[in-house]
mmCIF file of C-alpha atoms in Angstrom:
data_model
loop_
_atom_site.group_PDB
_atom_site.id
_atom_site.type_symbol
_atom_site.label_atom_id
_atom_site.label_comp_id
_atom_site.label_asym_id
_atom_site.label_seq_id
_atom_site.Cartn_x
_atom_site.Cartn_y
_atom_site.Cartn_z
ATOM 1 C CA ILE A 758 9.946 2.842 -8.197
ATOM 2 C CA ASP A 759 11.585 3.966 -4.994
ATOM 3 C CA LEU A 760 8.678 3.326 -2.602
ATOM 4 C CA ASP A 761 10.614 4.290 0.497
ATOM 5 C CA ALA A 762 11.671 7.688 -0.871
ATOM 6 C CA ALA A 763 10.692 10.786 1.063
ATOM 7 C CA ARG A 764 9.086 12.366 -2.012
ATOM 8 C CA ARG A 765 5.326 12.667 -2.031
ATOM 9 C CA THR A 766 4.641 13.020 -5.722
ATOM 10 C CA LYS A 767 1.482 11.365 -6.996
ATOM 11 C CA ASP A 768 3.447 8.876 -9.085
ATOM 12 C CA LEU A 769 4.977 7.570 -5.845
ATOM 13 C CA VAL A 770 2.181 8.011 -3.320
ATOM 14 C CA ILE A 771 -0.432 5.667 -4.778
ATOM 15 C CA PRO A 772 2.043 2.819 -5.471
ATOM 16 C CA ARG A 773 3.446 3.275 -1.946
ATOM 17 C CA HIS A 774 -0.054 3.154 -0.476
ATOM 18 C CA ILE A 775 -0.854 0.030 -2.479
ATOM 19 C CA GLY A 776 2.349 -1.539 -1.180
ATOM 20 C CA MET A 777 1.389 -0.744 2.393
ATOM 21 C CA TYR A 778 -2.140 -2.041 1.814
ATOM 22 C CA LEU A 779 -0.900 -5.330 0.375
ATOM 23 C CA THR A 780 1.691 -5.709 3.110
ATOM 24 C CA ARG A 781 -1.030 -5.344 5.712
ATOM 25 C CA LEU A 782 -3.372 -7.674 3.817
ATOM 26 C CA LEU A 783 -0.872 -10.428 3.063
ATOM 27 C CA THR A 784 1.415 -10.422 6.087
ATOM 28 C CA PRO A 785 1.059 -10.375 9.862
ATOM 29 C CA ARG A 786 3.045 -7.122 10.078
ATOM 30 C CA SER A 787 1.761 -4.356 12.311
ATOM 31 C CA TYR A 788 1.201 -0.772 11.168
ATOM 32 C CA PRO A 789 4.427 0.396 12.884
ATOM 33 C CA ASP A 790 6.420 -2.386 11.161
ATOM 34 C CA ILE A 791 4.936 -1.492 7.786
ATOM 35 C CA ALA A 792 5.701 2.189 8.282
ATOM 36 C CA LYS A 793 9.341 1.401 9.126
ATOM 37 C CA LYS A 794 9.743 -0.853 6.084
ATOM 38 C CA PHE A 795 8.489 1.947 3.839
ATOM 39 C CA GLY A 796 10.774 4.552 5.425
ATOM 40 C CA ARG A 797 8.082 6.315 7.386
ATOM 41 C CA ARG A 798 8.340 7.620 10.916
ATOM 42 C CA ASP A 799 5.238 6.268 12.590
ATOM 43 C CA HIS A 800 2.288 3.981 12.170
ATOM 44 C CA THR A 801 -0.238 6.674 11.319
ATOM 45 C CA THR A 802 1.158 6.887 7.794
ATOM 46 C CA SER A 803 0.671 3.195 7.082
ATOM 47 C CA HIS A 804 -2.740 3.171 8.760
ATOM 48 C CA PHE A 805 -3.836 6.124 6.625
ATOM 49 C CA ALA A 806 -2.489 4.449 3.471
ATOM 50 C CA VAL A 807 -4.348 1.190 4.101
ATOM 51 C CA LYS A 808 -7.627 2.960 4.854
ATOM 52 C CA LYS A 809 -7.239 5.190 1.790
ATOM 53 C CA ILE A 810 -6.697 2.232 -0.546
ATOM 54 C CA GLU A 811 -9.648 0.388 1.024
ATOM 55 C CA ARG A 812 -11.808 3.452 0.343
ATOM 56 C CA LEU A 813 -10.529 3.849 -3.234
ATOM 57 C CA LEU A 814 -11.105 0.169 -3.997
ATOM 58 C CA LYS A 815 -14.807 0.623 -3.282
ATOM 59 C CA ALA A 816 -15.070 3.319 -5.951
ATOM 60 C CA ASP A 817 -12.506 2.473 -8.636
ATOM 61 C CA ALA A 818 -12.801 -0.748 -10.645
ATOM 62 C CA ASN A 819 -9.523 -0.021 -12.436
ATOM 63 C CA LEU A 820 -7.688 0.144 -9.124
ATOM 64 C CA VAL A 821 -9.307 -3.142 -8.096
ATOM 65 C CA ALA A 822 -7.919 -4.750 -11.253
ATOM 66 C CA VAL A 823 -4.439 -3.336 -10.617
ATOM 67 C CA VAL A 824 -4.360 -4.423 -6.972
ATOM 68 C CA ASP A 825 -5.712 -7.870 -7.844
ATOM 69 C CA ALA A 826 -3.048 -8.300 -10.531
ATOM 70 C CA ILE A 827 -0.270 -7.305 -8.143
ATOM 71 C CA LYS A 828 -1.655 -9.576 -5.437
ATOM 72 C CA ALA A 829 -1.831 -12.484 -7.888
ATOM 73 C CA ARG A 830 1.803 -11.946 -8.853
ATOM 74 C CA ILE A 831 2.823 -11.923 -5.193
ATOM 75 C CA ILE A 832 0.910 -14.986 -4.060
ATOM 76 C CA GLY A 833 0.740 -16.805 -7.364
ATOM 77 C CA GLY A 834 -2.408 -17.777 -9.081
ATOM 78 C CA PRO A 835 -4.126 -17.634 -12.429
ATOM 79 C CA ASN A 836 -2.532 -15.496 -15.127
ATOM 80 C CA VAL A 837 0.729 -15.072 -13.228
#
């Protein structure tokens, strides 16, 4: 998946937002740094993405499982 592409199709947006969320969660990077790494112009995009994923995680158990699995693969842990 080309997460830094300019396209905003649904098949790219949610994975991109998850990437931004995990980058914020697992690194000391600032919102402007995250936005730049994902090919965005300013920090509002990454801030929006992180807040959106936080909101979705409260309501979607399937998304929680997906994000937890990705996080486990990144940091290592059980079932990696």
